[in-house]
PDB file of C-alpha atoms in Angstrom:
ATOM      1  CA  MET A  19       0.001  -0.004  -0.011  1.00 39.00           C
ATOM      2  CA  PRO A  20       1.464   3.430  -0.942  1.00 44.00           C
ATOM      3  CA  THR A  21       2.647   5.464   1.981  1.00 48.00           C
ATOM      4  CA  THR A  22       1.608   9.022   2.687  1.00 47.00           C
ATOM      5  CA  PRO A  23       4.407  11.367   1.538  1.00 50.00           C
ATOM      6  CA  ARG A  24       5.879  13.683   4.114  1.00 53.00           C
ATOM      7  CA  THR A  25       5.310  17.368   3.460  1.00 51.00           C
ATOM      8  CA  PRO A  26       8.558  19.288   3.718  1.00 52.00           C
ATOM      9  CA  SER A  27       8.344  21.794   6.555  1.00 50.00           C
ATOM     10  CA  ALA A  28       9.406  25.415   6.168  1.00 46.00           C
ATOM     11  CA  ARG A  29      13.123  25.840   6.632  1.00 49.00           C
ATOM     12  CA  THR A  30      14.625  28.546   8.731  1.00 46.00           C
ATOM     13  CA  PRO A  31      18.392  29.202   9.127  1.00 45.00           C
ATOM     14  CA  ASP A  32      18.218  27.605  12.591  1.00 48.00           C
ATOM     15  CA  SER A  33      16.443  24.431  11.469  1.00 53.00           C
ATOM     16  CA  ALA A  34      18.728  23.990   8.461  1.00 61.00           C
ATOM     17  CA  SER A  35      21.834  24.162  10.647  1.00 71.00           C
ATOM     18  CA  ALA A  36      20.557  22.187  13.682  1.00 91.00           C
ATOM     19  CA  PRO A  37      22.904  19.365  14.727  1.00 96.00           C
ATOM     20  CA  ARG A  38      22.268  16.158  12.838  1.00 98.00           C
ATOM     21  CA  THR A  39      23.521  12.555  13.061  1.00 98.00           C
ATOM     22  CA  TYR A  40      25.236  11.193   9.944  1.00 98.00           C
ATOM     23  CA  LEU A  41      26.684   7.848   9.035  1.00 98.00           C
ATOM     24  CA  ILE A  42      29.429   7.841   6.402  1.00 98.00           C
ATOM     25  CA  THR A  43      31.102   4.761   4.936  1.00 98.00           C
ATOM     26  CA  GLY A  44      34.603   5.020   3.617  1.00 96.00           C
ATOM     27  CA  ALA A  45      35.266   7.587   6.358  1.00 96.00           C
ATOM     28  CA  ALA A  46      38.943   6.714   6.864  1.00 94.00           C
ATOM     29  CA  SER A  47      40.184   8.505   3.746  1.00 94.00           C
ATOM     30  CA  GLY A  48      39.341  10.489   0.648  1.00 95.00           C
ATOM     31  CA  ILE A  49      35.892  11.938   0.076  1.00 97.00           C
ATOM     32  CA  GLY A  50      34.388  10.150   3.087  1.00 97.00           C
ATOM     33  CA  LYS A  51      37.004  11.559   5.479  1.00 96.00           C
ATOM     34  CA  ALA A  52      36.747  15.077   4.052  1.00 97.00           C
ATOM     35  CA  THR A  53      32.957  15.052   4.264  1.00 98.00           C
ATOM     36  CA  ALA A  54      33.002  13.762   7.823  1.00 97.00           C
ATOM     37  CA  ALA A  55      35.484  16.479   8.811  1.00 97.00           C
ATOM     38  CA  ARG A  56      33.340  19.182   7.226  1.00 98.00           C
ATOM     39  CA  LEU A  57      30.190  17.962   8.996  1.00 98.00           C
ATOM     40  CA  ARG A  58      31.896  17.604  12.371  1.00 97.00           C
ATOM     41  CA  ALA A  59      33.286  21.160  12.014  1.00 97.00           C
ATOM     42  CA  ALA A  60      29.712  22.358  11.521  1.00 97.00           C
ATOM     43  CA  GLY A  61      28.657  20.745  14.826  1.00 97.00           C
ATOM     44  CA  HIS A  62      27.122  17.525  13.501  1.00 98.00           C
ATOM     45  CA  THR A  63      27.623  14.035  14.846  1.00 98.00           C
ATOM     46  CA  VAL A  64      29.303  11.675  12.358  1.00 98.00           C
ATOM     47  CA  ILE A  65      29.486   7.905  12.795  1.00 97.00           C
ATOM     48  CA  GLY A  66      32.299   6.851  10.571  1.00 97.00           C
ATOM     49  CA  ALA A  67      32.558   3.356   9.070  1.00 97.00           C
ATOM     50  CA  ASP A  68      35.447   1.739   7.151  1.00 97.00           C
ATOM     51  CA  ARG A  69      37.060  -1.632   6.731  1.00 93.00           C
ATOM     52  CA  THR A  70      39.123  -1.115   9.853  1.00 85.00           C
ATOM     53  CA  ALA A  71      38.450   1.065  12.914  1.00 75.00           C
ATOM     54  CA  ASP A  72      42.022   2.167  13.660  1.00 67.00           C
ATOM     55  CA  ALA A  73      41.674   5.496  11.852  1.00 68.00           C
ATOM     56  CA  ASP A  74      40.477   8.748  13.484  1.00 76.00           C
ATOM     57  CA  GLY A  75      36.748   9.152  13.372  1.00 81.00           C
ATOM     58  CA  VAL A  76      36.012   5.565  12.379  1.00 93.00           C
ATOM     59  CA  ALA A  77      33.694   3.926  14.943  1.00 94.00           C
ATOM     60  CA  ILE A  78      32.528   0.946  12.867  1.00 97.00           C
ATOM     61  CA  ALA A  79      34.838  -1.610  11.276  1.00 96.00           C
ATOM     62  CA  ALA A  80      32.933  -3.518   8.561  1.00 97.00           C
ATOM     63  CA  ASP A  81      33.959  -5.152   5.307  1.00 97.00           C
ATOM     64  CA  LEU A  82      31.216  -4.135   2.865  1.00 98.00           C
ATOM     65  CA  ALA A  83      32.370  -6.783   0.392  1.00 98.00           C
ATOM     66  CA  THR A  84      30.648  -9.391   2.602  1.00 98.00           C
ATOM     67  CA  ASP A  85      27.162 -10.060   3.886  1.00 98.00           C
ATOM     68  CA  SER A  86      28.497 -10.353   7.412  1.00 98.00           C
ATOM     69  CA  GLY A  87      30.186  -6.996   7.167  1.00 98.00           C
ATOM     70  CA  ARG A  88      27.051  -5.323   5.880  1.00 98.00           C
ATOM     71  CA  THR A  89      25.009  -6.812   8.719  1.00 98.00           C
ATOM     72  CA  GLN A  90      27.631  -5.702  11.209  1.00 98.00           C
ATOM     73  CA  LEU A  91      27.417  -2.140   9.799  1.00 98.00           C
ATOM     74  CA  ALA A  92      23.676  -2.060  10.278  1.00 98.00           C
ATOM     75  CA  ASP A  93      23.753  -3.544  13.763  1.00 98.00           C
ATOM     76  CA  GLN A  94      26.439  -1.216  15.043  1.00 97.00           C
ATOM     77  CA  ALA A  95      24.891   1.790  13.367  1.00 98.00           C
ATOM     78  CA  SER A  96      21.620   1.127  15.113  1.00 98.00           C
ATOM     79  CA  GLU A  97      23.409   0.734  18.427  1.00 98.00           C
ATOM     80  CA  LEU A  98      25.627   3.814  18.141  1.00 97.00           C
ATOM     81  CA  SER A  99      22.894   6.067  16.719  1.00 98.00           C
ATOM     82  CA  GLY A 100      20.240   5.056  19.246  1.00 97.00           C
ATOM     83  CA  GLY A 101      18.085   3.767  16.426  1.00 98.00           C
ATOM     84  CA  ARG A 102      17.885   6.916  14.339  1.00 98.00           C
ATOM     85  CA  LEU A 103      19.949   8.633  11.692  1.00 98.00           C
ATOM     86  CA  ASP A 104      19.337  11.937   9.911  1.00 98.00           C
ATOM     87  CA  ALA A 105      21.559  11.164   6.897  1.00 98.00           C
ATOM     88  CA  VAL A 106      23.613   8.385   5.328  1.00 98.00           C
ATOM     89  CA  ILE A 107      26.401   8.921   2.799  1.00 99.00           C
ATOM     90  CA  ALA A 108      27.741   5.775   1.068  1.00 98.00           C
ATOM     91  CA  CYS A 109      31.299   6.735   0.142  1.00 98.00           C
ATOM     92  CA  ALA A 110      33.121   3.435   0.442  1.00 97.00           C
ATOM     93  CA  GLY A 111      34.522   2.199  -2.850  1.00 96.00           C
ATOM     94  CA  LEU A 112      37.340   0.416  -4.666  1.00 95.00           C
ATOM     95  CA  ALA A 113      38.973   0.869  -8.039  1.00 92.00           C
ATOM     96  CA  HIS A 114      40.787  -2.442  -8.285  1.00 93.00           C
ATOM     97  CA  PHE A 115      40.757  -4.754 -11.261  1.00 95.00           C
ATOM     98  CA  ALA A 116      39.118  -7.389  -9.082  1.00 97.00           C
ATOM     99  CA  THR A 117      35.711  -8.868  -8.372  1.00 98.00           C
ATOM    100  CA  THR A 118      35.617  -7.267  -4.934  1.00 98.00           C
ATOM    101  CA  THR A 119      35.178  -3.911  -6.683  1.00 98.00           C
ATOM    102  CA  VAL A 120      31.636  -4.980  -7.630  1.00 98.00           C
ATOM    103  CA  ASN A 121      30.990  -6.414  -4.166  1.00 98.00           C
ATOM    104  CA  VAL A 122      31.897  -3.113  -2.464  1.00 98.00           C
ATOM    105  CA  ASN A 123      30.934  -0.486  -5.039  1.00 98.00           C
ATOM    106  CA  TYR A 124      27.509  -1.794  -5.822  1.00 98.00           C
ATOM    107  CA  PHE A 125      26.305  -4.426  -3.347  1.00 98.00           C
ATOM    108  CA  GLY A 126      28.006  -2.828  -0.359  1.00 98.00           C
ATOM    109  CA  ALA A 127      26.663   0.613  -1.216  1.00 98.00           C
ATOM    110  CA  VAL A 128      23.116  -0.602  -1.888  1.00 98.00           C
ATOM    111  CA  ALA A 129      23.118  -2.691   1.280  1.00 98.00           C
ATOM    112  CA  THR A 130      24.275   0.360   3.276  1.00 98.00           C
ATOM    113  CA  LEU A 131      21.390   2.437   1.981  1.00 98.00           C
ATOM    114  CA  GLU A 132      18.736  -0.267   2.250  1.00 98.00           C
ATOM    115  CA  LEU A 133      19.759  -1.632   5.676  1.00 98.00           C
ATOM    116  CA  LEU A 134      20.017   1.873   7.161  1.00 98.00           C
ATOM    117  CA  ARG A 135      16.815   3.178   5.644  1.00 98.00           C
ATOM    118  CA  PRO A 136      14.738   2.217   8.753  1.00 98.00           C
ATOM    119  CA  LEU A 137      17.106   4.317  10.866  1.00 98.00           C
ATOM    120  CA  LEU A 138      16.594   7.232   8.419  1.00 98.00           C
ATOM    121  CA  ALA A 139      12.827   6.823   8.646  1.00 97.00           C
ATOM    122  CA  ALA A 140      13.145   7.493  12.402  1.00 98.00           C
ATOM    123  CA  GLY A 141      15.334  10.558  11.865  1.00 98.00           C
ATOM    124  CA  THR A 142      14.601  14.224  11.264  1.00 98.00           C
ATOM    125  CA  ASP A 143      14.591  15.488   7.666  1.00 98.00           C
ATOM    126  CA  PRO A 144      16.294  12.239   6.512  1.00 98.00           C
ATOM    127  CA  ARG A 145      18.562  12.297   3.443  1.00 98.00           C
ATOM    128  CA  ALA A 146      20.830   9.816   1.657  1.00 99.00           C
ATOM    129  CA  ALA A 147      23.533  10.015  -0.975  1.00 99.00           C
ATOM    130  CA  ALA A 148      25.942   7.627  -2.704  1.00 98.00           C
ATOM    131  CA  VAL A 149      29.262   8.326  -4.372  1.00 98.00           C
ATOM    132  CA  ALA A 150      29.314   6.917  -7.905  1.00 98.00           C
ATOM    133  CA  SER A 151      31.755   8.236 -10.517  1.00 98.00           C
ATOM    134  CA  VAL A 152      32.021   9.912 -13.897  1.00 98.00           C
ATOM    135  CA  GLY A 153      33.451   6.546 -14.855  1.00 96.00           C
ATOM    136  CA  ALA A 154      29.832   5.375 -15.061  1.00 97.00           C
ATOM    137  CA  VAL A 155      29.656   7.043 -18.554  1.00 97.00           C
ATOM    138  CA  HIS A 156      32.626   4.970 -19.798  1.00 97.00           C
ATOM    139  CA  PRO A 157      32.022   1.682 -21.609  1.00 96.00           C
ATOM    140  CA  THR A 158      30.523  -0.927 -19.278  1.00 98.00           C
ATOM    141  CA  ASP A 159      30.062  -4.674 -19.193  1.00 98.00           C
ATOM    142  CA  PRO A 160      26.283  -5.224 -19.593  1.00 98.00           C
ATOM    143  CA  ALA A 161      26.528  -8.626 -17.846  1.00 98.00           C
ATOM    144  CA  ILE A 162      27.917  -6.986 -14.706  1.00 98.00           C
ATOM    145  CA  VAL A 163      25.389  -4.109 -14.771  1.00 98.00           C
ATOM    146  CA  ASP A 164      22.416  -6.349 -15.421  1.00 98.00           C
ATOM    147  CA  ALA A 165      23.363  -8.794 -12.700  1.00 98.00           C
ATOM    148  CA  CYS A 166      23.851  -5.952 -10.198  1.00 98.00           C
ATOM    149  CA  LEU A 167      20.458  -4.452 -10.958  1.00 98.00           C
ATOM    150  CA  ALA A 168      18.889  -7.884 -10.678  1.00 98.00           C
ATOM    151  CA  GLY A 169      20.379  -8.142  -7.160  1.00 98.00           C
ATOM    152  CA  ASP A 170      22.318 -11.273  -8.136  1.00 98.00           C
ATOM    153  CA  GLU A 171      25.698 -10.845  -6.431  1.00 98.00           C
ATOM    154  CA  ALA A 172      26.950 -14.263  -7.475  1.00 98.00           C
ATOM    155  CA  ALA A 173      26.247 -13.617 -11.116  1.00 98.00           C
ATOM    156  CA  ALA A 174      27.726 -10.101 -10.937  1.00 98.00           C
ATOM    157  CA  THR A 175      30.902 -11.504  -9.351  1.00 98.00           C
ATOM    158  CA  ALA A 176      31.101 -14.196 -11.983  1.00 98.00           C
ATOM    159  CA  ALA A 177      30.623 -11.609 -14.759  1.00 98.00           C
ATOM    160  CA  ALA A 178      33.448  -9.513 -13.270  1.00 98.00           C
ATOM    161  CA  GLN A 179      35.708 -12.584 -13.222  1.00 98.00           C
ATOM    162  CA  HIS A 180      34.877 -13.219 -16.868  1.00 98.00           C
ATOM    163  CA  ALA A 181      35.881  -9.662 -17.692  1.00 98.00           C
ATOM    164  CA  LEU A 182      39.197 -10.251 -15.941  1.00 98.00           C
ATOM    165  CA  ASP A 183      39.716 -13.519 -17.751  1.00 98.00           C
ATOM    166  CA  ARG A 184      39.324 -11.908 -21.166  1.00 97.00           C
ATOM    167  CA  GLY A 185      41.610  -9.008 -20.271  1.00 98.00           C
ATOM    168  CA  GLU A 186      38.872  -6.387 -19.681  1.00 98.00           C
ATOM    169  CA  GLY A 187      39.231  -5.807 -15.956  1.00 97.00           C
ATOM    170  CA  HIS A 188      39.098  -2.029 -16.664  1.00 95.00           C
ATOM    171  CA  LEU A 189      35.331  -2.452 -17.272  1.00 98.00           C
ATOM    172  CA  ILE A 190      34.575  -3.536 -13.710  1.00 98.00           C
ATOM    173  CA  TYR A 191      34.838  -0.164 -11.964  1.00 97.00           C
ATOM    174  CA  GLY A 192      32.673   1.765 -14.421  1.00 97.00           C
ATOM    175  CA  SER A 193      30.137  -1.026 -14.542  1.00 98.00           C
ATOM    176  CA  SER A 194      29.811  -1.080 -10.774  1.00 98.00           C
ATOM    177  CA  LYS A 195      29.343   2.685 -10.610  1.00 98.00           C
ATOM    178  CA  ALA A 196      26.890   2.804 -13.573  1.00 98.00           C
ATOM    179  CA  ALA A 197      24.793   0.145 -11.819  1.00 98.00           C
ATOM    180  CA  LEU A 198      24.854   2.144  -8.561  1.00 98.00           C
ATOM    181  CA  ALA A 199      23.713   5.349 -10.303  1.00 98.00           C
ATOM    182  CA  ARG A 200      20.880   3.475 -12.049  1.00 98.00           C
ATOM    183  CA  TRP A 201      19.789   1.839  -8.802  1.00 98.00           C
ATOM    184  CA  VAL A 202      19.660   5.245  -7.117  1.00 98.00           C
ATOM    185  CA  ARG A 203      17.495   6.677  -9.879  1.00 98.00           C
ATOM    186  CA  ARG A 204      15.078   3.746  -9.715  1.00 98.00           C
ATOM    187  CA  ALA A 205      14.915   3.509  -5.942  1.00 98.00           C
ATOM    188  CA  ALA A 206      14.691   7.205  -5.214  1.00 98.00           C
ATOM    189  CA  VAL A 207      11.162   7.639  -6.586  1.00 98.00           C
ATOM    190  CA  THR A 208       9.650   4.587  -4.855  1.00 98.00           C
ATOM    191  CA  ASP A 209       7.398   4.519  -1.791  1.00 98.00           C
ATOM    192  CA  ASP A 210      10.375   3.437   0.327  1.00 97.00           C
ATOM    193  CA  TRP A 211      12.266   6.621  -0.393  1.00 98.00           C
ATOM    194  CA  ALA A 212      10.372   9.526  -1.938  1.00 98.00           C
ATOM    195  CA  GLY A 213       7.126   8.135  -0.540  1.00 97.00           C
ATOM    196  CA  VAL A 214       8.344   8.675   3.019  1.00 97.00           C
ATOM    197  CA  GLY A 215      10.172  11.921   2.325  1.00 97.00           C
ATOM    198  CA  ILE A 216      13.748  10.710   1.966  1.00 98.00           C
ATOM    199  CA  PRO A 217      15.686  12.313  -0.930  1.00 98.00           C
ATOM    200  CA  LEU A 218      18.216   9.883  -2.412  1.00 99.00           C
ATOM    201  CA  ASN A 219      20.914  10.962  -4.902  1.00 99.00           C
ATOM    202  CA  ALA A 220      24.230   9.970  -6.339  1.00 98.00           C
ATOM    203  CA  ILE A 221      27.233  12.088  -7.298  1.00 98.00           C
ATOM    204  CA  GLY A 222      29.769  11.471 -10.044  1.00 98.00           C
ATOM    205  CA  PRO A 223      33.193  12.861  -9.182  1.00 98.00           C
ATOM    206  CA  GLY A 224      35.915  13.113 -11.749  1.00 97.00           C
ATOM    207  CA  THR A 225      39.503  12.432 -10.797  1.00 97.00           C
ATOM    208  CA  VAL A 226      39.928  13.171  -7.088  1.00 97.00           C
ATOM    209  CA  LEU A 227      43.270  13.298  -5.292  1.00 94.00           C
ATOM    210  CA  THR A 228      42.795  10.452  -2.811  1.00 90.00           C
ATOM    211  CA  PRO A 229      44.800   7.431  -1.654  1.00 86.00           C
ATOM    212  CA  MET A 230      42.820   5.402  -4.225  1.00 83.00           C
ATOM    213  CA  THR A 231      44.197   7.468  -7.102  1.00 88.00           C
ATOM    214  CA  GLU A 232      47.633   8.565  -5.907  1.00 83.00           C
ATOM    215  CA  GLY A 233      49.363   5.429  -7.215  1.00 82.00           C
ATOM    216  CA  MET A 234      47.876   5.868 -10.677  1.00 84.00           C
ATOM    217  CA  LEU A 235      48.651   9.547 -10.848  1.00 88.00           C
ATOM    218  CA  ALA A 236      52.232   9.065  -9.700  1.00 87.00           C
ATOM    219  CA  ASP A 237      53.017   7.169 -12.916  1.00 90.00           C
ATOM    220  CA  PRO A 238      53.264   9.664 -15.811  1.00 91.00           C
ATOM    221  CA  ASP A 239      52.050   7.169 -18.405  1.00 90.00           C
ATOM    222  CA  VAL A 240      49.060   6.110 -16.318  1.00 89.00           C
ATOM    223  CA  ARG A 241      48.296   9.742 -15.459  1.00 93.00           C
ATOM    224  CA  LYS A 242      48.131  10.521 -19.150  1.00 94.00           C
ATOM    225  CA  VAL A 243      45.569   7.744 -19.662  1.00 92.00           C
ATOM    226  CA  VAL A 244      43.590   8.947 -16.684  1.00 93.00           C
ATOM    227  CA  ASP A 245      43.518  12.542 -17.961  1.00 94.00           C
ATOM    228  CA  THR A 246      42.499  11.347 -21.418  1.00 95.00           C
ATOM    229  CA  THR A 247      39.642   9.228 -20.203  1.00 95.00           C
ATOM    230  CA  VAL A 248      38.535  11.821 -17.564  1.00 97.00           C
ATOM    231  CA  PRO A 249      39.263  15.252 -19.094  1.00 97.00           C
ATOM    232  CA  MET A 250      38.664  18.007 -16.533  1.00 97.00           C
ATOM    233  CA  PRO A 251      38.895  21.453 -18.218  1.00 97.00           C
ATOM    234  CA  LEU A 252      37.575  23.309 -15.147  1.00 97.00           C
ATOM    235  CA  ASN A 253      40.354  23.496 -12.515  1.00 96.00           C
ATOM    236  CA  GLY A 254      41.744  19.988 -13.152  1.00 96.00           C
ATOM    237  CA  HIS A 255      41.853  17.288 -10.519  1.00 97.00           C
ATOM    238  CA  ALA A 256      39.760  17.860  -7.410  1.00 97.00           C
ATOM    239  CA  ARG A 257      40.625  17.545  -3.759  1.00 97.00           C
ATOM    240  CA  PRO A 258      38.216  15.605  -1.500  1.00 98.00           C
ATOM    241  CA  GLU A 259      37.430  18.823   0.327  1.00 98.00           C
ATOM    242  CA  GLN A 260      36.020  20.229  -2.948  1.00 98.00           C
ATOM    243  CA  ILE A 261      33.567  17.308  -3.282  1.00 98.00           C
ATOM    244  CA  ALA A 262      32.331  17.377   0.343  1.00 98.00           C
ATOM    245  CA  PRO A 263      30.144  20.537   0.007  1.00 98.00           C
ATOM    246  CA  LEU A 264      27.909  18.896  -2.599  1.00 98.00           C
ATOM    247  CA  LEU A 265      27.377  15.852  -0.399  1.00 98.00           C
ATOM    248  CA  THR A 266      26.786  18.114   2.564  1.00 98.00           C
ATOM    249  CA  TRP A 267      24.054  20.047   0.797  1.00 98.00           C
ATOM    250  CA  LEU A 268      22.362  16.988  -0.726  1.00 98.00           C
ATOM    251  CA  THR A 269      22.001  15.470   2.760  1.00 98.00           C
ATOM    252  CA  SER A 270      20.917  18.703   4.465  1.00 98.00           C
ATOM    253  CA  PRO A 271      17.351  19.741   5.352  1.00 98.00           C
ATOM    254  CA  GLU A 272      17.719  22.471   2.693  1.00 98.00           C
ATOM    255  CA  ASN A 273      17.411  19.798   0.012  1.00 98.00           C
ATOM    256  CA  THR A 274      13.672  19.281  -0.152  1.00 98.00           C
ATOM    257  CA  HIS A 275      13.138  18.339  -3.837  1.00 98.00           C
ATOM    258  CA  VAL A 276      16.344  17.081  -5.433  1.00 98.00           C
ATOM    259  CA  THR A 277      16.060  13.299  -5.633  1.00 98.00           C
ATOM    260  CA  GLY A 278      16.905  10.488  -8.041  1.00 98.00           C
ATOM    261  CA  GLN A 279      19.675  12.585  -9.580  1.00 98.00           C
ATOM    262  CA  PHE A 280      23.158  11.628 -10.767  1.00 98.00           C
ATOM    263  CA  LEU A 281      25.036  14.875 -10.208  1.00 98.00           C
ATOM    264  CA  PHE A 282      28.469  15.198 -11.872  1.00 98.00           C
ATOM    265  CA  ILE A 283      31.156  17.115 -10.026  1.00 98.00           C
ATOM    266  CA  ASP A 284      33.920  16.476 -12.496  1.00 98.00           C
ATOM    267  CA  GLY A 285      35.335  19.683 -13.885  1.00 98.00           C
ATOM    268  CA  GLY A 286      33.408  19.240 -17.113  1.00 98.00           C
ATOM    269  CA  ALA A 287      34.459  15.683 -17.901  1.00 98.00           C
ATOM    270  CA  GLU A 288      30.980  14.274 -18.454  1.00 98.00           C
ATOM    271  CA  ALA A 289      30.060  17.183 -20.690  1.00 97.00           C
ATOM    272  CA  LEU A 290      33.102  16.480 -22.894  1.00 97.00           C
ATOM    273  CA  LEU A 291      32.615  12.727 -22.920  1.00 96.00           C
ATOM    274  CA  ARG A 292      28.854  12.865 -23.433  1.00 94.00           C
ATOM    275  CA  PRO A 293      27.948  16.214 -25.016  1.00 93.00           C
ATOM    276  CA  THR A 294      24.417  14.951 -25.660  1.00 89.00           C
ATOM    277  CA  PRO A 295      23.075  13.778 -22.296  1.00 75.00           C
TER     278      PRO A 295
END
């Protein structure tokens, strides 16, 4: 039975800036760490999650490549938050030529959002966002994307292994991020999300200077390939701190009507790669 949509309340400067409780995956480094720092500096509570809990600001250690890790994330998030969250940001991701990239980037991110949705439903002005990538507009492996969207992790993992076996491991990352962006668009307008007043969006960063990319960019030949496949005419490579403001706004009470969107923050890369959207 369809749920009754929430009606957004009028926003005042005080309500828009009131302290909120966030959960951010991938909080130990990169975009996740920068976003957590920005939110904490604004007076919000951030529950950080990552594969290990030995980093500053990481309260939950959970391997999102596994079912047990996803369940652990949900259980600890419920405990630490007191059963309610105001926002969830799924930042955790991998860029390896490996099957685990699909397990984390798609299934880990979707599980994060789905398992924590009940906590959001109990929160105030709940919001959610996922970090995809401009790589989603690159060539993809339809077998990986289709299996992801069908919710068949075994088939998606097998398809990723087939890509590796035929020397096309480079398709795995973009496929996982394309599937995530499509899931967000489909899920955002359903009764579970829009129907209960929870905006859900994805962002598509270009090349960001994080631990995940530093090895690639340190090699001049690889850097040339990266800059060719992700051309960024506006200000070049981004720092994580330059991505955090977009995630902050999307998950703030001020965002009352943006949902189901795949927002590129890529210095113009998507516009060059796909001039006709």
